[in-house]
PDB file of C-alpha atoms in Angstrom:
ATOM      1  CA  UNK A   1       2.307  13.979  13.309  1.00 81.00           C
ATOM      2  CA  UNK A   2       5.299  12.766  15.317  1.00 85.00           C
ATOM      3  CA  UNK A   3       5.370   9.078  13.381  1.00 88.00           C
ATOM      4  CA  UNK A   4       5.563   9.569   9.166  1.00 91.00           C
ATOM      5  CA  UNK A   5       2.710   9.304   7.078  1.00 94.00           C
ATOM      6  CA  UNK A   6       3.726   6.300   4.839  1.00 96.00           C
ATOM      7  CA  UNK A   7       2.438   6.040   0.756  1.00 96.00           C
ATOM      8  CA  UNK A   8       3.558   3.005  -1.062  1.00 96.00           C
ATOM      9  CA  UNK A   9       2.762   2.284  -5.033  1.00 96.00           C
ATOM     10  CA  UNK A  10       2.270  -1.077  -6.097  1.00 94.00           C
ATOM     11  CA  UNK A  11       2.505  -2.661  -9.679  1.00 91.00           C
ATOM     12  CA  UNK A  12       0.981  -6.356  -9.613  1.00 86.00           C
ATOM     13  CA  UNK A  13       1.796  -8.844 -12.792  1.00 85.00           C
ATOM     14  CA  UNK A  14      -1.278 -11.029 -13.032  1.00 76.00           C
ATOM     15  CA  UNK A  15       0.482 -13.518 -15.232  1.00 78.00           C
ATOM     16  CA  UNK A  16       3.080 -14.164 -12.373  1.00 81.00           C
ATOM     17  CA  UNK A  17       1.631 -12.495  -9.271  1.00 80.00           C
ATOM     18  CA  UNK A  18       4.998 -10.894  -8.519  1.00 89.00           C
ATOM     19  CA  UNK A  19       4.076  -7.094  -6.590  1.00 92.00           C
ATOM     20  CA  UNK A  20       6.681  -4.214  -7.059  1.00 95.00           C
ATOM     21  CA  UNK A  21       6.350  -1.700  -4.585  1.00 96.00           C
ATOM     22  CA  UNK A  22       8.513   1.021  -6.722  1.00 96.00           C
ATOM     23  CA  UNK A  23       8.026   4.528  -4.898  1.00 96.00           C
ATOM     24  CA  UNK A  24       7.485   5.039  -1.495  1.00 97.00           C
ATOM     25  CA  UNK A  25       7.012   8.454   0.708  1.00 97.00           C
ATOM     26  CA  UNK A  26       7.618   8.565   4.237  1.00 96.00           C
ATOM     27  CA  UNK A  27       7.522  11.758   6.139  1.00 95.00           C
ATOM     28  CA  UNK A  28       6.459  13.246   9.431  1.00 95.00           C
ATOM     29  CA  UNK A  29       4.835  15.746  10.447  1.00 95.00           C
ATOM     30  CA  UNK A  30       2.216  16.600   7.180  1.00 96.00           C
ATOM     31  CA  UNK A  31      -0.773  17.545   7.726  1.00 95.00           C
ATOM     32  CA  UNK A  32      -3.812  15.382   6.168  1.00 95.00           C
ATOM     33  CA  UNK A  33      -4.222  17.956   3.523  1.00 96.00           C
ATOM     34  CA  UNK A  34      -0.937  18.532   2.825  1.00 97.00           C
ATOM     35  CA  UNK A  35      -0.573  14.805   2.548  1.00 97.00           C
ATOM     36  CA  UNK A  36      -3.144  14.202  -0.036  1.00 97.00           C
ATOM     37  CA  UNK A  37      -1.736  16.901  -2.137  1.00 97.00           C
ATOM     38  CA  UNK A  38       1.754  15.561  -1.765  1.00 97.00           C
ATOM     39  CA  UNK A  39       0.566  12.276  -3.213  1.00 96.00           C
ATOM     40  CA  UNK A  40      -1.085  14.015  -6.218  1.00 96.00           C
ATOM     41  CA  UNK A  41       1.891  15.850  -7.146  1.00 95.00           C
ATOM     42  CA  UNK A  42       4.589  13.018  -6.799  1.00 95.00           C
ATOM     43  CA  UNK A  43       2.463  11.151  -9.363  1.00 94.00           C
ATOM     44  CA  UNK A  44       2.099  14.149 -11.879  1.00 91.00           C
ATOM     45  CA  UNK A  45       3.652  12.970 -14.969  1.00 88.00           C
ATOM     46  CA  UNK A  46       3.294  15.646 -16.961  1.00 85.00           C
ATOM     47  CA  UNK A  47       1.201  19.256 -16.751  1.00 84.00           C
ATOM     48  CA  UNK A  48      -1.954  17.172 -18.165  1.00 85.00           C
ATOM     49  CA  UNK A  49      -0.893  13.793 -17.304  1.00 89.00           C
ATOM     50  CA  UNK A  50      -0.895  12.102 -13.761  1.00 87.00           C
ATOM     51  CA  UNK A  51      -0.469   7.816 -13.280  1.00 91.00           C
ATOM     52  CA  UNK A  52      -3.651   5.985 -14.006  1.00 88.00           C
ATOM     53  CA  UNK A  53      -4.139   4.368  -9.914  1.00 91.00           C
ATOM     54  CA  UNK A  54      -6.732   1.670 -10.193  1.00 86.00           C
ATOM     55  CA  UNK A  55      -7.365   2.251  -6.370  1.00 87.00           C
ATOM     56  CA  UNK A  56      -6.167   3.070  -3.323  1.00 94.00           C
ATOM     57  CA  UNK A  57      -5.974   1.211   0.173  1.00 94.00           C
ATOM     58  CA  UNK A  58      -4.962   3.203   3.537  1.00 95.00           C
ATOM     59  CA  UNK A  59      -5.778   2.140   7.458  1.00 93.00           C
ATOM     60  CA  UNK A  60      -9.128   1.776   8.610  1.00 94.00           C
ATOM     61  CA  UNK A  61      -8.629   4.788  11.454  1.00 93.00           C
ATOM     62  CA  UNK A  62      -8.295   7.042   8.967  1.00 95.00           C
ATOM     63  CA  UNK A  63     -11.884   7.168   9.090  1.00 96.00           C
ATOM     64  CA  UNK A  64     -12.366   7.745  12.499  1.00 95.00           C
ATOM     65  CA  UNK A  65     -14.030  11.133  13.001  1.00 95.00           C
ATOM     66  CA  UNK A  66     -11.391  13.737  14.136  1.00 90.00           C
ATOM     67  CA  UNK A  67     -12.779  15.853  17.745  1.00 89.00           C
ATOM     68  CA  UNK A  68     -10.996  18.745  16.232  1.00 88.00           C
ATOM     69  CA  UNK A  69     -12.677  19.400  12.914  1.00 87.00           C
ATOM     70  CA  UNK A  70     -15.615  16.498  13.047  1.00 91.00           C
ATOM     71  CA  UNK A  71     -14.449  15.008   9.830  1.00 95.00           C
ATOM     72  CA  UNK A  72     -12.281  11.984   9.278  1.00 96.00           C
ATOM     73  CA  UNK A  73      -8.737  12.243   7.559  1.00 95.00           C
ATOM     74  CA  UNK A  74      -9.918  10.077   4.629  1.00 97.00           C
ATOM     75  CA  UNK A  75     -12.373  12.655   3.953  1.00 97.00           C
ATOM     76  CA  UNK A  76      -9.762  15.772   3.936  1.00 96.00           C
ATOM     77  CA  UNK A  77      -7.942  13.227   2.055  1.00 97.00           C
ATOM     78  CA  UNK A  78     -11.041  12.974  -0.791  1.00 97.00           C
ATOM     79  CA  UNK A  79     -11.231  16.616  -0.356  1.00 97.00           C
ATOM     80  CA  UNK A  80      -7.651  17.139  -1.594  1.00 97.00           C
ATOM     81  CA  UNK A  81      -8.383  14.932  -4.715  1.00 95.00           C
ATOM     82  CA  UNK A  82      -7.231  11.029  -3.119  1.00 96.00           C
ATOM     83  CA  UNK A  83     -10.126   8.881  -2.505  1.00 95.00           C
ATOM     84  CA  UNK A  84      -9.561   6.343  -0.476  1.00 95.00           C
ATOM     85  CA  UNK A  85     -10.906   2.581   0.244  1.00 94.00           C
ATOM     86  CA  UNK A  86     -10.451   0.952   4.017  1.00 94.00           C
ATOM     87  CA  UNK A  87      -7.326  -1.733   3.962  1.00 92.00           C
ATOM     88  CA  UNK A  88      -8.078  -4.955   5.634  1.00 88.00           C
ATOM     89  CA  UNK A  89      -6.335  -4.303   9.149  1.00 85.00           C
ATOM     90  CA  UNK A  90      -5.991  -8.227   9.788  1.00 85.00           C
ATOM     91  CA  UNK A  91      -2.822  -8.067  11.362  1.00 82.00           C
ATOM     92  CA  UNK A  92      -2.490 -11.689  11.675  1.00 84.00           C
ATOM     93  CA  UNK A  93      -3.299 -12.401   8.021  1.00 86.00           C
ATOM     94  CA  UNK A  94      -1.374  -9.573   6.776  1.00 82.00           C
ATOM     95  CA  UNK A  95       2.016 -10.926   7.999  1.00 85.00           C
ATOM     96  CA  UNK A  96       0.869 -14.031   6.848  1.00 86.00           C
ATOM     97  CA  UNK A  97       0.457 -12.365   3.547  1.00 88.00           C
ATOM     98  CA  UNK A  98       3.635 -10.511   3.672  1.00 87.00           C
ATOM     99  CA  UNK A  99       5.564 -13.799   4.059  1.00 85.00           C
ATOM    100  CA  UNK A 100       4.001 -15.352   1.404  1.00 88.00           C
ATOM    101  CA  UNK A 101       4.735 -12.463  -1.068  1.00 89.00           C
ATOM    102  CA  UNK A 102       8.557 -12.569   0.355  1.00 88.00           C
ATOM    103  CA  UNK A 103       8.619 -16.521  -0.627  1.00 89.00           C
ATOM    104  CA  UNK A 104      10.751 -17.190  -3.813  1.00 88.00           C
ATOM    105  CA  UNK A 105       8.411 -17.782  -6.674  1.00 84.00           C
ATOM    106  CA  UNK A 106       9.111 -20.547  -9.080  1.00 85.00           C
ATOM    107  CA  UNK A 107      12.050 -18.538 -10.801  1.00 89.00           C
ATOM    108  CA  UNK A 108      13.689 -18.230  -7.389  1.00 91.00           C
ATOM    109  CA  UNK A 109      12.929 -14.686  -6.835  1.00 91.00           C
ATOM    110  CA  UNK A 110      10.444 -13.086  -4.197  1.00 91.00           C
ATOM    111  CA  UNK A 111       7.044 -12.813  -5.323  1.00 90.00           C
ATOM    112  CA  UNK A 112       7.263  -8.738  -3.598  1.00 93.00           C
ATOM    113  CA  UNK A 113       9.908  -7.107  -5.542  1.00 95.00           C
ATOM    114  CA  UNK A 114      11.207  -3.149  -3.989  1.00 95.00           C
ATOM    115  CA  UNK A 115      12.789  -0.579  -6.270  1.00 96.00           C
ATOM    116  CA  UNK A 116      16.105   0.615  -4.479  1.00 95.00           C
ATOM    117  CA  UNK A 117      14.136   4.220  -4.154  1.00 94.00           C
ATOM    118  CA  UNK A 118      12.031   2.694  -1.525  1.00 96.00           C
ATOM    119  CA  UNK A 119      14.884   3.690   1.187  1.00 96.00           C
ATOM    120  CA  UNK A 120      12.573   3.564   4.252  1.00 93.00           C
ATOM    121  CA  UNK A 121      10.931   0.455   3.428  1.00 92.00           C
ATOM    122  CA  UNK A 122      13.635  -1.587   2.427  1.00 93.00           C
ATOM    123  CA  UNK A 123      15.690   0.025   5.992  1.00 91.00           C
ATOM    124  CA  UNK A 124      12.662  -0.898   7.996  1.00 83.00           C
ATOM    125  CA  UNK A 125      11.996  -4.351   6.952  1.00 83.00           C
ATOM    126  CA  UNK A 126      13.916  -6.699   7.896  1.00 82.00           C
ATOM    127  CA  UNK A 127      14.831  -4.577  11.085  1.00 75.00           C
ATOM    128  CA  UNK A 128      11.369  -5.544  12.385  1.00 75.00           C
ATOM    129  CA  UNK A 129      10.704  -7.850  15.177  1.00 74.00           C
ATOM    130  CA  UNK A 130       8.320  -9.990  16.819  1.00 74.00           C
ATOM    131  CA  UNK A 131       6.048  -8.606  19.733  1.00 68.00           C
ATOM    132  CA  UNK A 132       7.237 -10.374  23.010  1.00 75.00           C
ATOM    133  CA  UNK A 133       3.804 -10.531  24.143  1.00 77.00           C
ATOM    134  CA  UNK A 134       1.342 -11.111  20.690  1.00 73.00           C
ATOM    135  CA  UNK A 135       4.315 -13.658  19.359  1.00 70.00           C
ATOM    136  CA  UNK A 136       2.333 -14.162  15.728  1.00 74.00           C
ATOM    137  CA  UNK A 137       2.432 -10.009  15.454  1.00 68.00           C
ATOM    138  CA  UNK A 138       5.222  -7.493  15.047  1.00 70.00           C
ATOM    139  CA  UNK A 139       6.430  -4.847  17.650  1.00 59.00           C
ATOM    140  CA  UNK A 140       4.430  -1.968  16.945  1.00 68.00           C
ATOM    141  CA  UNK A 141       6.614  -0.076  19.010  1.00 70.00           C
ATOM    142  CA  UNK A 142       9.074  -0.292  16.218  1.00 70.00           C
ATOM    143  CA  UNK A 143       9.498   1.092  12.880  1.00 74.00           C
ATOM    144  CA  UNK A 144       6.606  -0.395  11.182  1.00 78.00           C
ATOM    145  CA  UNK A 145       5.199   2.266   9.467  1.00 88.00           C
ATOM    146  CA  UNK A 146       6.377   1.255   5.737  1.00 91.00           C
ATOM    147  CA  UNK A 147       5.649  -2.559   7.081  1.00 86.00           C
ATOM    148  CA  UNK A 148       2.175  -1.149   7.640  1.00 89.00           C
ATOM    149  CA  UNK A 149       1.583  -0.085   4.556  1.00 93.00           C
ATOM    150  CA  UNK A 150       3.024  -2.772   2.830  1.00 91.00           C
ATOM    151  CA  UNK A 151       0.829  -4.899   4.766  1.00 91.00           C
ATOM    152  CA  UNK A 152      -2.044  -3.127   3.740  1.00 90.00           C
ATOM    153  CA  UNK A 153      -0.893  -3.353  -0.136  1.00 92.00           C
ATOM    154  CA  UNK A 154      -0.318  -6.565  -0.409  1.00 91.00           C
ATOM    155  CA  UNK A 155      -3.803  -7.700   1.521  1.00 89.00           C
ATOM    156  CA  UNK A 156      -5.378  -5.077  -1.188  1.00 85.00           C
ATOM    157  CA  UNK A 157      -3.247  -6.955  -4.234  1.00 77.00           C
ATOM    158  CA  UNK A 158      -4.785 -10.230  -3.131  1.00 61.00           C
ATOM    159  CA  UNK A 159      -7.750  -8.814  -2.921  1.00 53.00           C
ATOM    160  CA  UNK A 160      -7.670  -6.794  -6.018  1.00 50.00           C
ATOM    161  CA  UNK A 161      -6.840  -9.842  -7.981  1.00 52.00           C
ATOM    162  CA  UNK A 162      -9.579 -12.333  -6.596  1.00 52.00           C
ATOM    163  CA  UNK A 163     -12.405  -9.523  -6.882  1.00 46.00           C
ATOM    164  CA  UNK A 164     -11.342  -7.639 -10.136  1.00 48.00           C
ATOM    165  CA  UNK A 165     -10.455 -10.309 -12.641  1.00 49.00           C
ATOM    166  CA  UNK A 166     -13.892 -10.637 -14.514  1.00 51.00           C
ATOM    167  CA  UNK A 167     -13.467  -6.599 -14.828  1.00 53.00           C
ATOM    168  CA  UNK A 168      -9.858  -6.559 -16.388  1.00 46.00           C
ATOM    169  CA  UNK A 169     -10.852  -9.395 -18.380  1.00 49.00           C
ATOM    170  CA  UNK A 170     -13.323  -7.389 -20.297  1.00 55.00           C
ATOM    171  CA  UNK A 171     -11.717  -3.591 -20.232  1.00 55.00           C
ATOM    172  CA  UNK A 172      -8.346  -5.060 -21.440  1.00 50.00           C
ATOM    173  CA  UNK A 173      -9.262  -8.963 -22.908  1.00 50.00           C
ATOM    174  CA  UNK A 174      -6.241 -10.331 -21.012  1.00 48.00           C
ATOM    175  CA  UNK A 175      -4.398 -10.429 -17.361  1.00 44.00           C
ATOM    176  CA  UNK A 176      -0.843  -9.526 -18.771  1.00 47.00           C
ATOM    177  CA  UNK A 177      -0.815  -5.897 -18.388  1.00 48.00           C
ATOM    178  CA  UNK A 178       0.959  -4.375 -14.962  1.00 48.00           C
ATOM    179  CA  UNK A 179      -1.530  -2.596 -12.869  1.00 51.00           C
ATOM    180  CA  UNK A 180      -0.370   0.503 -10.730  1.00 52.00           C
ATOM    181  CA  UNK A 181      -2.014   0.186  -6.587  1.00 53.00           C
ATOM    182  CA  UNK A 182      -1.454   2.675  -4.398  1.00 53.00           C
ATOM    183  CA  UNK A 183      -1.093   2.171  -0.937  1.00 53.00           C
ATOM    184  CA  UNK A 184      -1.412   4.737   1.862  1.00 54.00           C
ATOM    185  CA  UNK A 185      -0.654   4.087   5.506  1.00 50.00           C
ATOM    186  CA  UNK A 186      -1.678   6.829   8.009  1.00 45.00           C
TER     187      UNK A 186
END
């Protein structure tokens, strides 16, 4: 509870690649429940209406069984309405990833784009540094929570791309449309 639980959203443009991460939370001290509902309610449109979330990524510990209650946090997270699917925790080929998505595409502009709301993430960033010890990792004694998370979303955005296509293709006839991905980071 001391460190924040982190939630990202992702858009991804098939036609161009280019991920938007455009709403982020990032708060300590929630409770697993609490955080699950908080999710659900920041994406409540209307009374009816919530965002359509194709799916949803979040650390692989989050599954670990919890001494005090016997039950994992992704499944008080399913519970409380958010079901969850394990991230890749590759932390080797997730920085990889994250500077490829922070290369300038062919227009000259990043291929990860963040919306100005994401405070923490864009703070957090490029304020990360290198481990002195694992030199191809970043300092997890740091800040790198939101990095975490963004980690996760963009392995999942690969991911989602390479294994999803065939399905898109066929619900929708055509890779133009922006798809929401939500990311959560525990």
């Amino acid at each position: 509870l001391a460190r924040p639980f982190v939630t990202l959203w992702f858009c991804q443009d098939p036609a161009t690649f280019r991920v938007y991460v455009y709403r982020e939370i990032s708060r300590p001290g929630v409770l697993a429940s609490a955080q699950a509902k908080l999710i659900l309610a920041t994406e409540k449109i209307s009374e009816t209406k919530r965002e359509r979330i194709r799916f949803r990524v979040a650390d692989p510990a989050m599954w670990i069984r919890q001494a005090d209650t016997g039950k994992s946090i992704a499944t008080t997270y399913a519970e409380n309405g958010v079901t969850l699917n394990p991230a890749s925790n590759d932390r080797l080929s997730g920085l990889e990833r994250v500077h490829e998505f922070l290369a300038d595409a062919q227009d000259g502009k990043p291929y990860l784009q963040v919306f100005e709301t994401c405070h923490e993430l864009i703070k957090n960033l490029p304020a990360l540094v290198y481990d002195q010890h694992h030199v191809e990792d970043v300092d997890t004694d740091g800040f790198d929570d939101e990095y975490d998370a963004g980690r996760y979303g963009l392995m999942a955005a690969h991911w989602f791309e390479r294994t999803k296509r065939r399905e898109i293709l066929r619900e929708h006839g055509r890779l133009g449309e922006v798809r929401p991905v939500e990311v959560v980071a525990y």
